[in-house]
Tab-separated table of C-alpha atoms in Angstrom:
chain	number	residue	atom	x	y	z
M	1	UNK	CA	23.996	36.493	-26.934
M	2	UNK	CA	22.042	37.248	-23.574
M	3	UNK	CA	19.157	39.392	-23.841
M	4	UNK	CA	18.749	40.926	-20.354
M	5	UNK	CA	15.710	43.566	-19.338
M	6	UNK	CA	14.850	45.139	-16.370
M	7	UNK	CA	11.380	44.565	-14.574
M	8	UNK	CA	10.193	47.656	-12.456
M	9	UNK	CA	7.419	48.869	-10.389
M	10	UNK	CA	6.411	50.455	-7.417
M	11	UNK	CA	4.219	48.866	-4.451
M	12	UNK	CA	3.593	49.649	-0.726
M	13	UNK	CA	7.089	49.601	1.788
M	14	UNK	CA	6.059	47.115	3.292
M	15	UNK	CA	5.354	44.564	0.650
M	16	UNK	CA	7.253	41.203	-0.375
M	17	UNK	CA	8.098	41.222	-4.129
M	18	UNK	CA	8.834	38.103	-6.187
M	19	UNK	CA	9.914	37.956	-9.681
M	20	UNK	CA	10.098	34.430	-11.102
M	21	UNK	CA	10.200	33.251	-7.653
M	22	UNK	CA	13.098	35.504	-6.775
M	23	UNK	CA	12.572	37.722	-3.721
M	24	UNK	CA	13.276	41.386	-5.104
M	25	UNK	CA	14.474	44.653	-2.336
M	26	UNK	CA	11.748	47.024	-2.363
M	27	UNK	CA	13.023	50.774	-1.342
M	28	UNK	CA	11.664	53.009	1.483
M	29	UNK	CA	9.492	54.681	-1.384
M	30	UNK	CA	8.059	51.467	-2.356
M	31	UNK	CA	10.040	51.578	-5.754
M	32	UNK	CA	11.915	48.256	-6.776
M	33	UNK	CA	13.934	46.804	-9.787
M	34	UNK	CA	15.668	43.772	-10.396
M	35	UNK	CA	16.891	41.943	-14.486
M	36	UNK	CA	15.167	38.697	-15.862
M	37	UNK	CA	17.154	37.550	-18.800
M	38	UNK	CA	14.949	36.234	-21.857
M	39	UNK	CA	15.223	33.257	-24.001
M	40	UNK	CA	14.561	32.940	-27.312
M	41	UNK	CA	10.443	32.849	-27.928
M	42	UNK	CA	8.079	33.169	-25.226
M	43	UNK	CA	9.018	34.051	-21.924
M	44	UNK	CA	6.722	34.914	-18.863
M	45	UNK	CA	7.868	37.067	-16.344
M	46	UNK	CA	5.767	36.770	-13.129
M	47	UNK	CA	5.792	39.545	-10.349
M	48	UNK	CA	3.597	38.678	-6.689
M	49	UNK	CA	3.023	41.183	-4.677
M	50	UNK	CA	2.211	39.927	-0.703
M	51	UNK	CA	1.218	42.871	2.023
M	52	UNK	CA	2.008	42.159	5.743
M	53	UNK	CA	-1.564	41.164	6.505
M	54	UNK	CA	-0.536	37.944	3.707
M	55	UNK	CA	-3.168	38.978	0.834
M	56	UNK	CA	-1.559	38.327	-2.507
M	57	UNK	CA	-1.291	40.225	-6.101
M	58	UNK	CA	0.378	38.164	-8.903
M	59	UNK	CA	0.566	39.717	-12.582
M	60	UNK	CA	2.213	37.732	-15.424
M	61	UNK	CA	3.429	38.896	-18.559
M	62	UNK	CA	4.458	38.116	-21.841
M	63	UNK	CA	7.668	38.780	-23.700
M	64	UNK	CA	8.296	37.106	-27.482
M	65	UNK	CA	12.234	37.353	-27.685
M	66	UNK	CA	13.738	37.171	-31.070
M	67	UNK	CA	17.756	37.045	-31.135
């Protein structure tokens, strides 16, 4: 069984999101969404956040998965 869960947030227009590494669309109104499936036990899910003048925001966090 595949647990599946959707990571959202909102950030400027204009900013690059990553999620694990995967490049995410962020909409006109800065919202964005994309799914991260979980394993069983710990599992890190790690959003970056990069503006157009290159600074950088990264926030990890935690999720315990129990099938």
């Amino acid at each position: 069984v595949k647990q599946i869960i959707q990571v959202s947030g909102s950030t400027s227009p204009v900013a690059t999101i990553r999620v694990n590494g995967e490049k995410v669309s962020v909409e006109e109104d800065g919202k964005f969404f994309t799914f991260v499936q979980l394993l069983p036990g710990n599992n890190k899910i790690k959003i970056s956040s990069a503006s157009s003048d290159g600074k950088i925001l990264t926030d990890t966090r935690k999720v315990f998965y129990v099938p």
